[in-house]
PDB file of C-alpha atoms in Angstrom:
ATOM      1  CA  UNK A  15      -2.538 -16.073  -0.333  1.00 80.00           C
ATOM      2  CA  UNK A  16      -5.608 -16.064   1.961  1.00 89.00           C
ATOM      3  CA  UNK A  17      -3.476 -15.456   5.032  1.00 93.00           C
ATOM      4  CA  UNK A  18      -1.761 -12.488   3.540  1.00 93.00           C
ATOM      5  CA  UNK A  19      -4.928 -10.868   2.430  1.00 93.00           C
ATOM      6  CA  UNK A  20      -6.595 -11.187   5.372  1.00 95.00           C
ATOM      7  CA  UNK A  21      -3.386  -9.806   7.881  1.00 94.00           C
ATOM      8  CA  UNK A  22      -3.072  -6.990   4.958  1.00 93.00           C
ATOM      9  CA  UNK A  23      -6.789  -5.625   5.638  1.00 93.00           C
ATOM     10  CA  UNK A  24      -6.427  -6.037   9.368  1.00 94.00           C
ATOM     11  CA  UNK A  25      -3.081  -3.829   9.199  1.00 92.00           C
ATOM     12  CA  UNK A  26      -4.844  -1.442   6.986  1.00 89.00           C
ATOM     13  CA  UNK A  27      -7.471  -1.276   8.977  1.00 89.00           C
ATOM     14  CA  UNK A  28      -5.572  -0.669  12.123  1.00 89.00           C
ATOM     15  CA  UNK A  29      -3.137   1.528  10.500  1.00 85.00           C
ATOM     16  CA  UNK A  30      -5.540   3.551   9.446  1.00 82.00           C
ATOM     17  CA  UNK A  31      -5.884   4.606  13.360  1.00 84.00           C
ATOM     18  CA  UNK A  32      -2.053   5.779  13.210  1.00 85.00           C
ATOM     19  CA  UNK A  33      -0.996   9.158  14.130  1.00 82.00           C
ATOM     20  CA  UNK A  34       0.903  10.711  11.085  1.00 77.00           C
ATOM     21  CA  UNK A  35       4.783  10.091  11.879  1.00 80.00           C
ATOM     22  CA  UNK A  36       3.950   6.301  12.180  1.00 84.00           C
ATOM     23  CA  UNK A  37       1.546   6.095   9.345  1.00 81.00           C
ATOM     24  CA  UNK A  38       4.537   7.748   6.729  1.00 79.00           C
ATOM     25  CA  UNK A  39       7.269   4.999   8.937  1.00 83.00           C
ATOM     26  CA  UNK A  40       4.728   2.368   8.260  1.00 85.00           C
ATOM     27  CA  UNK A  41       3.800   3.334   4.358  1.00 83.00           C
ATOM     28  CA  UNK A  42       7.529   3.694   3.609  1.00 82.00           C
ATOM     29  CA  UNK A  43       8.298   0.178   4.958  1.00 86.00           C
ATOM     30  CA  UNK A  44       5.399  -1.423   2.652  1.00 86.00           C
ATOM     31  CA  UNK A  45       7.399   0.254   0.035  1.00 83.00           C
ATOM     32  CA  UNK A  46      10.287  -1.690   0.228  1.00 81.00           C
ATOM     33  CA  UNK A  47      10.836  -3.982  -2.896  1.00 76.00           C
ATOM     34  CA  UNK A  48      13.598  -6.428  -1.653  1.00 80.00           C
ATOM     35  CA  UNK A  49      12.969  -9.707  -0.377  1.00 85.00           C
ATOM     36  CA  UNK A  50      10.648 -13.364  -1.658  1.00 92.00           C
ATOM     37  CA  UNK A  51       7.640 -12.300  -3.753  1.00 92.00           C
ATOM     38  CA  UNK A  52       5.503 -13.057  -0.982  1.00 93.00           C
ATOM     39  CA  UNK A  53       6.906 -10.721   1.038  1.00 92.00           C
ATOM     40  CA  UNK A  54       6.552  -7.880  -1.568  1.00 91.00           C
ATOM     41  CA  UNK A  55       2.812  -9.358  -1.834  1.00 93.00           C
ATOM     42  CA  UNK A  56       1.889  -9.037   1.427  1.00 93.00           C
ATOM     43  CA  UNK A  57       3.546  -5.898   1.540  1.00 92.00           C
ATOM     44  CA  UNK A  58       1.853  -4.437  -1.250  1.00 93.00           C
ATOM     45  CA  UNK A  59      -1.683  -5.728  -0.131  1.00 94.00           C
ATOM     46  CA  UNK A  60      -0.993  -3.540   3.412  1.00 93.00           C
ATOM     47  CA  UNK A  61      -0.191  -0.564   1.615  1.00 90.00           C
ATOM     48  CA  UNK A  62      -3.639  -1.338  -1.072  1.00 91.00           C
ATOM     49  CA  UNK A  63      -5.834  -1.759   2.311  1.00 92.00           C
ATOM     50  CA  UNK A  64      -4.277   0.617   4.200  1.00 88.00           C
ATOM     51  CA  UNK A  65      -4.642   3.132   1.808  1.00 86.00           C
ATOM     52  CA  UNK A  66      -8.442   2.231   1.209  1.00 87.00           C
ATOM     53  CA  UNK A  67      -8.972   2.894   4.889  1.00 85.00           C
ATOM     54  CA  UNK A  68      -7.783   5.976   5.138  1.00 80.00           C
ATOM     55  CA  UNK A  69      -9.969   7.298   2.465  1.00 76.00           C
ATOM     56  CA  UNK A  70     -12.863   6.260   3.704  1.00 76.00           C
ATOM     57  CA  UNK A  71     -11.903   7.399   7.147  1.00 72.00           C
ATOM     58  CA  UNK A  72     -11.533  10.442   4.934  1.00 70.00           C
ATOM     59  CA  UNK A  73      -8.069  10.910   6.519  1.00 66.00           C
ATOM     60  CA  UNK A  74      -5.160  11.995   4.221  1.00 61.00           C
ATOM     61  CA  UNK A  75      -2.431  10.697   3.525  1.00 60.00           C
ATOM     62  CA  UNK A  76       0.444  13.125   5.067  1.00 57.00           C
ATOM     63  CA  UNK A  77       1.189  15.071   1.848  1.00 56.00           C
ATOM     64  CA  UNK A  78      -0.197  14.684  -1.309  1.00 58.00           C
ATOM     65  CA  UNK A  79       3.610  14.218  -1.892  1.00 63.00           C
ATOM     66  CA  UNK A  80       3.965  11.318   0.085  1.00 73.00           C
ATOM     67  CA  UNK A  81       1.213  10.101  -2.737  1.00 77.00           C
ATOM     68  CA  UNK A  82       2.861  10.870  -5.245  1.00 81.00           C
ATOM     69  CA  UNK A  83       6.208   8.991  -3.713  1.00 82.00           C
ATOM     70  CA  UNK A  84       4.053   6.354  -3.799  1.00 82.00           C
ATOM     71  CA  UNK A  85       2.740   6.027  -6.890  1.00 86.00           C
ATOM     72  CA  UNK A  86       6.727   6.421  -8.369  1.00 87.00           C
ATOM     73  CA  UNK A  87       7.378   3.531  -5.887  1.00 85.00           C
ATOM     74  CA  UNK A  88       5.059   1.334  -7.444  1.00 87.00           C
ATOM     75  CA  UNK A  89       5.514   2.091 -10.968  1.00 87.00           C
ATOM     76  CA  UNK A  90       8.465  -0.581 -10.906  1.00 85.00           C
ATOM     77  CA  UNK A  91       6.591  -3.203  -8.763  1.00 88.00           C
ATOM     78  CA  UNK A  92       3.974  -3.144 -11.509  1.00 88.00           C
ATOM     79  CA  UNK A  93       6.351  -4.592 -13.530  1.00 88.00           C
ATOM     80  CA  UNK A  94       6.595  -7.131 -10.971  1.00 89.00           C
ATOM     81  CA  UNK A  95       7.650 -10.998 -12.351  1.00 91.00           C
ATOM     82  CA  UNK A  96       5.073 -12.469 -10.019  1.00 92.00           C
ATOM     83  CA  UNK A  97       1.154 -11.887 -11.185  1.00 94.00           C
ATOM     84  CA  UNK A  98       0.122 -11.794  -7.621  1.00 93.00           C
ATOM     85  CA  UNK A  99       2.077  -8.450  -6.484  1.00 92.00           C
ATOM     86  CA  UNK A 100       1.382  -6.908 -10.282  1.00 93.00           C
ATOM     87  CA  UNK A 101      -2.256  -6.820  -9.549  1.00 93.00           C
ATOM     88  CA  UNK A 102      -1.873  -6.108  -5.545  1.00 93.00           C
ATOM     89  CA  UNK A 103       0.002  -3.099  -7.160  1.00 93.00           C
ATOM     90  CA  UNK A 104      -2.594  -2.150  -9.311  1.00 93.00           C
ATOM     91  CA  UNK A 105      -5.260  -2.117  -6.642  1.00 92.00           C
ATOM     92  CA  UNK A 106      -2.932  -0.149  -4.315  1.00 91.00           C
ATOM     93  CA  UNK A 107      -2.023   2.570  -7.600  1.00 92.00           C
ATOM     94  CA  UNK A 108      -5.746   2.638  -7.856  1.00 91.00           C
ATOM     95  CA  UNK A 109      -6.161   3.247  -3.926  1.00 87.00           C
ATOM     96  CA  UNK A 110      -3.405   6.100  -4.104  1.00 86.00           C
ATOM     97  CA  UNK A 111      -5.195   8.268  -7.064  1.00 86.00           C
ATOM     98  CA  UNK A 112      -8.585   7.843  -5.164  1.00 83.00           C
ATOM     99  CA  UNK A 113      -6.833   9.416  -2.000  1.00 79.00           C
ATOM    100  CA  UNK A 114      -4.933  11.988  -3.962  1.00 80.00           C
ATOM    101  CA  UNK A 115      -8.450  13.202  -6.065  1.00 80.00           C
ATOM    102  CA  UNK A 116      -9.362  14.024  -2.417  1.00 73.00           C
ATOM    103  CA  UNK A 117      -6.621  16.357  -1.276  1.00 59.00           C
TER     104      UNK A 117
END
């Protein structure tokens, strides 16, 4: 768990630097739900951190659409089965509204 929280801040925090067209490529491949729970864990911490960093980089997101894609995306994964990608999901829903209240 440690090791996936700490590579998800770094990619947040790097991601964060992204121009546009590979920040909505990147955000649309932590939004895939198949594979092992970890893998949707990690993924969902990435999306959680990189979303954090780009509001206080006070970037926005691309759209306030893309936002709102999503928070529809991860309305199912926080249904999760695992308890570890629930709350990841919960911090990255959180993360989303904070970056749409500022578009």
């Amino acid at each position: 768990d440690d090791v996936r929280a700490q590579a998800a801040a770094a990619f947040g925090a790097h991601g964060a630097n992204m121009a546009d067209e590979e920040l909505q490529g990147q955000m649309e491949m932590l939004l895939d739900e198949e594979g092992v729970w970890t893998r949707r864990h990690g993924q969902i911490l990435a999306l959680t951190s990189l979303l954090k960093h780009l509001h206080r980089n006070g970037r926005n997101v691309p759209a306030a659409a893309g936002v709102l894609a999503i928070l529809d995306k991860l309305k199912g994964t926080v249904k999760d089965d695992r308890v570890p990608v629930r709350e990841a999901a919960a911090g990255a829903c959180g993360n989303a509204l904070r970056v749409l209240l500022e578009v």
